């Protein structure tokens, strides 16, 4: 029987009611046998996530301040969940142990208890085996997860187990210390479990019905992307789409397990399916899969007569950036012109130093620094087989009177990156959305 690994985020498990919804989803499909829960998240916008409450307790404990009241609040949240689920189940023993160890077992141990306790409750509620992630997710002593060791432990421990709950976010180091991934890391645990079990799909249940074509704060009611490839997602994530923890992609991507982003509050929605690049033929509905944008770049523009015949010019320019530790994001060029696009934060305060180093290194005829550049990525595997996409992008920008500062098309023909003034970014996203998406909606 094939297996589906289901990971539920904090908002999907924030209280008893949400956990009931998650349990219904799990029970609705007998293949949903391995569950990776987050800690209880926010129930309402001003609420505090249990993970954050645990960090607060740890801060106080490590300063030898009294944290009883804060810990009491955490206990209360779990008690409410237990009674809301109508269970006869006690976590008193676990609470006492955590309270005792909180100051001495480290910050990551403290944070991990949110998932640990939630996992205990959910396993009991579902009647599934509880498997402590400390037994199966292996870290080195620097806090890096060890892939091979983790896969081996997971396979060994999960052998013969029909259904289990494995809390997300944490594991244990080789020397026995509890370690966590960075924030949002339960996504990574889910991916590792899916990989170890050769799952048919990794379902990631959250509070949105999938990945949207554009940021809903910019475009009103954007449509959901039904199918996206890992590569496309990477392009969009780089430009600010936040869908999954970055490290959650790799384990499943390498073996081609699809990820399905689903909405716990609307399980009837199909969500977004993230698939391997070569499985994506003919699956694109539209030329464009997503549009993302990011502000906060500088453009450093250089012009020099006969630049094209000066050997080493680009290398010398790049050396200046490398020596100053500035990451180069894009480098559009002409015959006698070269622009470097870099993160404004990395340059701020060092503008003069950078310009004089460039003057010294390559002695350009013109050298200027243009602040407030935004980059816009138009991403879509459908572009490869559609002619005239670039023309449509630029026609729609021209129509909206948006000045294009830079154009960069990746060789994969998967994306077109356009530089515009920061204040034009939102308008640019909206007009491209209208041209490619709104026009296809009936
Ligand atoms: N509970 C952790 C956090 O809040 C991990 C997770 O939810 O994925 O970041």
XYZ file of C-alpha atoms and ligand atoms in Angstrom:
451
model
C 0.000 0.000 0.000
C 1.444 3.331 -0.882
C 2.157 5.947 1.731
C 1.409 9.629 1.999
C 3.314 11.736 4.478
C 1.256 14.588 5.859
C 2.757 17.565 7.620
C 0.507 20.024 9.432
C 1.697 23.552 10.180
C 1.152 25.447 13.424
C -2.045 27.205 12.382
C -3.513 23.840 11.350
C -2.939 22.546 14.897
C -3.373 25.702 16.935
C -6.276 24.386 19.051
C -8.534 21.363 19.526
C -10.851 22.417 16.745
C -8.030 22.653 14.225
C -6.612 19.303 15.356
C -10.043 17.739 14.790
C -9.985 19.054 11.208
C -6.504 17.623 10.689
C -7.595 14.254 12.099
C -10.575 14.159 9.733
C -8.273 14.824 6.815
C -5.946 12.020 7.928
C -8.773 9.543 8.453
C -10.326 10.378 5.097
C -7.476 8.649 3.272
C -6.012 5.366 4.561
C -2.739 6.155 2.800
C -2.159 9.147 5.078
C -0.243 7.091 7.593
C 2.702 9.217 8.651
C 2.018 12.528 10.294
C 4.506 15.291 11.053
C 3.043 17.991 13.303
C 4.294 21.487 14.119
C 3.785 23.040 17.533
C 0.485 24.882 18.094
C 0.640 28.167 16.217
C -1.453 31.307 16.356
C -5.214 31.007 16.926
C -5.781 34.679 16.111
C -3.474 37.403 14.778
C -2.230 38.714 18.148
C -1.772 35.226 19.592
C 1.694 33.846 20.423
C 3.020 30.603 18.948
C 3.958 27.943 21.489
C 7.484 27.872 20.031
C 7.862 31.582 20.845
C 6.468 31.028 24.337
C 9.108 28.343 24.843
C 11.894 30.645 23.654
C 10.696 33.221 26.204
C 10.779 30.622 28.984
C 14.281 29.649 28.002
C 15.514 33.275 27.952
C 14.178 33.777 31.457
C 15.472 30.449 32.717
C 18.939 31.132 31.373
C 18.973 34.492 33.159
C 17.852 32.657 36.297
C 14.586 34.551 36.250
C 11.392 32.907 37.328
C 9.478 31.519 34.334
C 6.719 29.630 36.166
C 3.972 31.930 34.929
C 5.108 31.659 31.305
C 5.364 27.908 31.544
C 1.925 27.739 33.125
C 0.489 29.415 30.019
C 2.069 26.756 27.797
C 0.659 23.985 29.964
C -2.721 25.618 29.743
C -2.652 25.623 25.948
C -2.012 21.903 25.838
C -4.585 21.201 28.567
C -7.169 23.087 26.538
C -6.309 21.021 23.501
C -6.571 17.755 25.456
C -9.915 18.628 26.986
C -11.214 20.118 23.724
C -10.485 16.790 22.067
C -12.373 15.003 24.862
C -9.335 12.938 25.802
C -8.313 11.367 29.086
C -4.626 11.982 28.693
C -2.050 13.469 30.971
C 1.160 15.237 30.072
C 2.005 16.065 33.699
C 5.094 13.864 33.692
C 6.409 15.484 30.502
C 5.645 19.008 31.761
C 7.570 18.367 34.990
C 10.555 17.007 33.116
C 10.640 19.911 30.655
C 10.316 22.492 33.405
C 13.216 20.921 35.213
C 15.458 20.641 32.162
C 14.593 23.910 30.504
C 17.476 25.945 31.834
C 20.126 23.291 31.409
C 19.319 21.476 28.150
C 19.705 24.458 25.856
C 17.625 26.828 23.778
C 16.943 24.329 21.013
C 15.788 21.687 23.461
C 13.341 24.236 24.897
C 11.965 25.182 21.471
C 11.604 21.551 20.381
C 9.184 20.728 23.176
C 6.339 22.442 21.323
C 6.376 19.791 18.609
C 7.186 17.010 21.067
C 4.117 17.660 23.226
C 1.807 18.261 20.287
C 3.024 15.030 18.694
C 2.230 13.089 21.868
C -1.330 14.367 21.933
C -1.954 13.840 18.236
C -0.536 10.297 18.245
C -2.808 9.378 21.137
C -5.823 11.018 19.497
C -5.272 9.221 16.202
C -4.211 5.913 17.746
C -0.903 6.077 15.850
C 2.551 5.138 17.180
C 4.505 8.097 18.619
C 8.087 8.244 17.411
C 10.327 10.793 19.071
C 12.152 12.752 16.359
C 15.263 12.636 18.579
C 15.512 8.952 17.700
C 15.440 9.427 13.941
C 16.642 12.878 12.879
C 20.408 13.100 13.270
C 22.472 16.287 13.561
C 26.205 16.753 13.830
C 27.642 18.670 16.753
C 27.588 21.935 14.786
C 23.846 21.612 14.286
C 23.871 20.468 10.637
C 21.452 17.686 9.844
C 23.153 14.534 8.591
C 21.186 13.234 5.612
C 22.501 9.709 5.279
C 22.437 8.932 8.981
C 18.937 10.355 9.250
C 17.658 8.311 6.335
C 19.150 5.133 7.781
C 17.665 5.771 11.231
C 14.277 6.623 9.806
C 14.163 3.508 7.640
C 15.199 1.262 10.488
C 12.767 2.752 12.998
C 9.802 2.946 10.637
C 10.157 -0.604 9.367
C 6.987 -2.566 10.023
C 5.158 0.437 11.477
C 1.775 0.980 9.936
C 1.063 4.516 11.080
C 3.030 6.996 13.161
C 3.319 10.575 14.365
C 6.830 12.029 14.216
C 7.099 15.575 15.593
C 8.684 18.115 13.271
C 11.475 20.664 13.767
C 14.001 18.761 15.891
C 16.345 15.839 16.220
C 19.388 14.913 18.241
C 23.094 15.450 17.704
C 25.678 12.674 17.671
C 26.634 13.625 21.202
C 23.049 13.423 22.387
C 21.939 17.057 22.462
C 18.515 18.057 21.101
C 18.915 20.327 18.059
C 16.373 22.098 15.883
C 16.216 23.266 12.302
C 15.757 26.986 11.731
C 12.259 28.420 12.117
C 9.588 26.689 10.075
C 11.720 23.548 10.106
C 8.903 21.024 10.509
C 8.641 21.254 6.728
C 12.109 19.719 6.567
C 11.198 16.836 8.863
C 8.172 16.053 6.697
C 10.325 16.001 3.606
C 12.893 13.685 5.226
C 10.197 11.265 6.357
C 8.609 11.280 2.883
C 11.958 10.517 1.320
C 12.799 7.692 3.732
C 9.437 6.018 3.132
C 9.382 6.549 -0.665
C 6.042 8.264 -0.168
C 3.819 8.756 -3.186
C 3.303 12.371 -2.141
C 4.352 14.756 0.617
C 1.286 16.710 1.657
C 2.012 19.971 3.409
C -1.157 21.224 5.097
C -1.314 24.899 5.925
C -3.830 27.741 6.007
C -3.799 28.762 2.351
C -5.099 26.867 -0.651
C -1.735 26.709 -2.360
C 0.844 28.992 -3.868
C -0.617 32.118 -5.439
C 0.462 33.456 -8.817
C 1.314 36.812 -7.236
C 1.466 38.394 -3.795
C -2.128 39.020 -2.597
C -0.984 42.291 -1.000
C -0.180 43.538 -4.492
C -2.721 41.832 -6.735
C -6.319 41.517 -5.630
C -7.417 37.891 -5.273
C -4.687 36.254 -7.323
C -5.383 32.741 -8.589
C -3.684 29.659 -7.157
C -0.915 27.962 -9.133
C -2.206 24.418 -9.729
C 1.126 22.861 -10.740
C 4.621 24.279 -10.366
C 8.040 22.701 -10.839
C 10.770 22.711 -8.214
C 12.866 24.952 -10.452
C 10.117 27.492 -10.895
C 9.511 27.507 -7.175
C 13.194 28.146 -6.568
C 13.116 31.162 -8.904
C 10.047 32.570 -7.191
C 11.322 31.850 -3.679
C 14.523 33.715 -4.453
C 12.377 36.730 -5.275
C 10.473 36.567 -2.040
C 7.745 33.917 -2.336
C 7.666 32.153 0.992
C 6.033 28.787 0.651
C 8.117 26.149 2.344
C 11.306 26.072 4.379
C 14.157 26.184 1.820
C 15.691 22.938 3.029
C 12.425 21.058 2.631
C 12.732 20.867 -1.127
C 15.979 18.955 -1.509
C 15.171 15.573 0.095
C 12.026 14.971 -1.954
C 13.247 16.708 -5.081
C 16.164 14.337 -5.522
C 13.811 11.370 -5.808
C 10.950 13.148 -7.540
C 8.329 12.920 -4.783
C 5.741 15.628 -5.411
C 4.790 18.084 -2.694
C 1.162 19.062 -2.400
C 0.419 22.312 -0.543
C -3.096 22.026 0.925
C -5.447 24.033 3.101
C -6.600 22.412 6.364
C -9.563 24.795 6.458
C -10.578 23.950 2.888
C -9.600 20.341 2.301
C -11.757 20.220 -0.818
C -9.319 22.557 -2.610
C -6.694 20.733 -4.657
C -3.947 23.180 -3.636
C -0.649 23.423 -5.455
C 1.318 20.441 -6.663
C 5.088 20.908 -6.803
C 6.617 18.426 -9.212
C 9.915 17.444 -10.792
C 10.935 19.430 -13.822
C 10.781 16.558 -16.266
C 7.317 15.510 -15.107
C 6.057 18.906 -16.055
C 5.554 18.531 -19.789
C 2.167 19.730 -20.889
C 1.071 20.581 -17.393
C 1.278 24.327 -17.699
C -2.051 25.977 -18.099
C -0.594 29.370 -18.744
C 2.586 30.756 -20.205
C 3.354 32.225 -16.839
C 3.407 30.339 -13.555
C 4.148 33.151 -11.138
C 5.236 36.760 -10.797
C 7.397 37.906 -7.912
C 9.230 41.085 -7.088
C 11.676 42.407 -4.572
C 12.739 45.939 -3.714
C 15.964 47.091 -2.155
C 18.644 46.819 -4.831
C 21.311 49.193 -6.064
C 22.421 49.350 -9.700
C 26.038 50.309 -10.253
C 26.298 51.424 -13.857
C 29.609 51.630 -15.671
C 30.474 52.832 -19.114
C 33.869 52.765 -20.768
C 34.873 53.228 -24.391
C 36.129 49.941 -25.873
C 35.160 48.043 -22.736
C 34.426 45.019 -24.862
C 38.038 44.651 -25.906
C 39.547 45.104 -22.461
C 40.545 41.671 -21.237
C 39.758 41.103 -17.566
C 37.437 44.094 -17.168
C 34.553 42.059 -15.765
C 36.895 40.021 -13.584
C 38.375 43.202 -12.071
C 34.920 44.607 -11.386
C 33.783 41.381 -9.768
C 36.916 41.248 -7.653
C 36.031 44.604 -6.126
C 32.644 43.249 -5.099
C 34.127 39.994 -3.836
C 36.787 41.819 -1.804
C 34.124 43.925 -0.158
C 31.972 40.852 0.512
C 29.097 42.086 -1.639
C 27.029 39.473 -3.417
C 26.322 40.262 -7.087
C 22.738 39.452 -7.985
C 22.692 40.302 -11.701
C 25.080 41.661 -14.245
C 23.411 42.904 -17.416
C 25.878 44.245 -19.979
C 26.154 46.004 -23.318
C 29.166 46.491 -25.599
C 30.618 49.362 -23.588
C 28.374 49.225 -20.543
C 28.085 47.006 -17.551
C 25.678 47.178 -14.636
C 25.909 45.338 -11.415
C 22.771 44.802 -9.408
C 23.389 44.138 -5.734
C 21.480 44.145 -2.482
C 21.274 47.720 -1.170
C 21.765 46.580 2.433
C 25.154 45.098 1.574
C 26.339 48.417 0.121
C 24.703 50.985 2.392
C 27.302 53.032 4.215
C 30.071 51.788 1.910
C 28.975 53.612 -1.259
C 32.002 55.870 -1.529
C 34.405 53.081 -0.739
C 32.864 50.939 -3.476
C 32.919 53.664 -6.108
C 36.517 54.594 -5.457
C 37.589 50.935 -5.505
C 35.860 50.539 -8.881
C 37.501 53.692 -10.226
C 40.860 52.384 -9.151
C 40.278 48.906 -10.558
C 38.831 49.679 -14.005
C 38.828 53.448 -14.440
C 35.431 53.746 -16.159
C 34.397 56.871 -18.131
C 31.047 56.916 -16.386
C 30.322 55.443 -13.014
C 27.042 55.957 -11.234
C 25.131 54.400 -8.454
C 21.400 54.166 -8.836
C 19.487 53.510 -5.638
C 15.987 52.104 -5.226
C 15.955 49.440 -7.899
C 13.417 46.644 -7.746
C 13.638 43.328 -9.534
C 10.669 41.557 -10.960
C 10.746 37.897 -11.959
C 8.258 36.549 -14.450
C 8.561 32.785 -14.156
C 7.005 30.040 -16.239
C 8.021 26.819 -17.942
C 5.340 27.645 -20.494
C 7.608 30.411 -21.861
C 9.836 27.848 -23.553
C 7.211 26.886 -26.021
C 5.455 30.209 -26.420
C 6.811 32.845 -28.719
C 6.465 36.511 -28.012
C 6.388 36.292 -24.219
C 9.078 38.928 -23.768
C 7.276 41.196 -26.198
C 4.072 40.861 -24.184
C 5.850 41.587 -20.913
C 7.477 44.738 -22.247
C 4.419 45.900 -24.133
C 2.375 45.717 -20.958
C 5.041 47.601 -18.995
C 5.298 50.245 -21.710
C 1.558 50.581 -21.768
C 1.630 51.332 -18.031
C 4.451 53.848 -18.664
C 6.897 51.899 -16.556
C 10.523 52.506 -17.342
C 12.505 49.266 -17.705
C 16.001 49.604 -16.247
C 17.350 46.163 -16.940
C 16.370 42.911 -18.645
C 17.815 39.500 -17.954
C 16.514 36.274 -19.418
C 17.954 33.085 -17.961
C 19.267 30.572 -20.500
C 16.721 28.054 -19.263
C 13.974 30.311 -20.661
C 12.217 29.770 -17.394
C 12.253 33.342 -16.260
C 12.605 36.917 -17.344
C 13.984 39.312 -14.774
C 13.198 42.966 -15.180
C 14.666 45.851 -13.186
C 12.369 48.796 -12.516
C 12.283 51.723 -10.115
C 11.228 50.655 -6.642
C 8.099 52.790 -6.744
C 6.976 51.142 -10.013
C 7.233 47.578 -8.748
C 3.674 46.943 -7.631
C 2.190 48.535 -10.685
C 4.505 46.435 -12.860
C 3.411 43.209 -11.156
C -0.234 44.137 -11.574
C 0.049 44.922 -15.257
C 1.900 41.689 -16.043
C -0.676 39.759 -14.018
C -3.435 41.409 -16.027
C -1.756 40.677 -19.324
C -1.039 37.014 -18.671
C -3.502 35.831 -16.043
C -6.599 38.025 -15.829
C -6.936 37.837 -19.589
C -7.155 34.002 -19.421
C -9.846 33.930 -16.751
C -13.426 33.605 -17.845
N 7.397 25.428 15.517
C 8.519 25.839 14.748
C 8.402 27.300 14.400
O 7.513 27.979 14.853
C 8.751 24.984 13.555
C 7.597 24.873 12.583
O 6.464 25.224 12.894
O 7.834 24.418 11.472
O 9.223 27.820 13.666
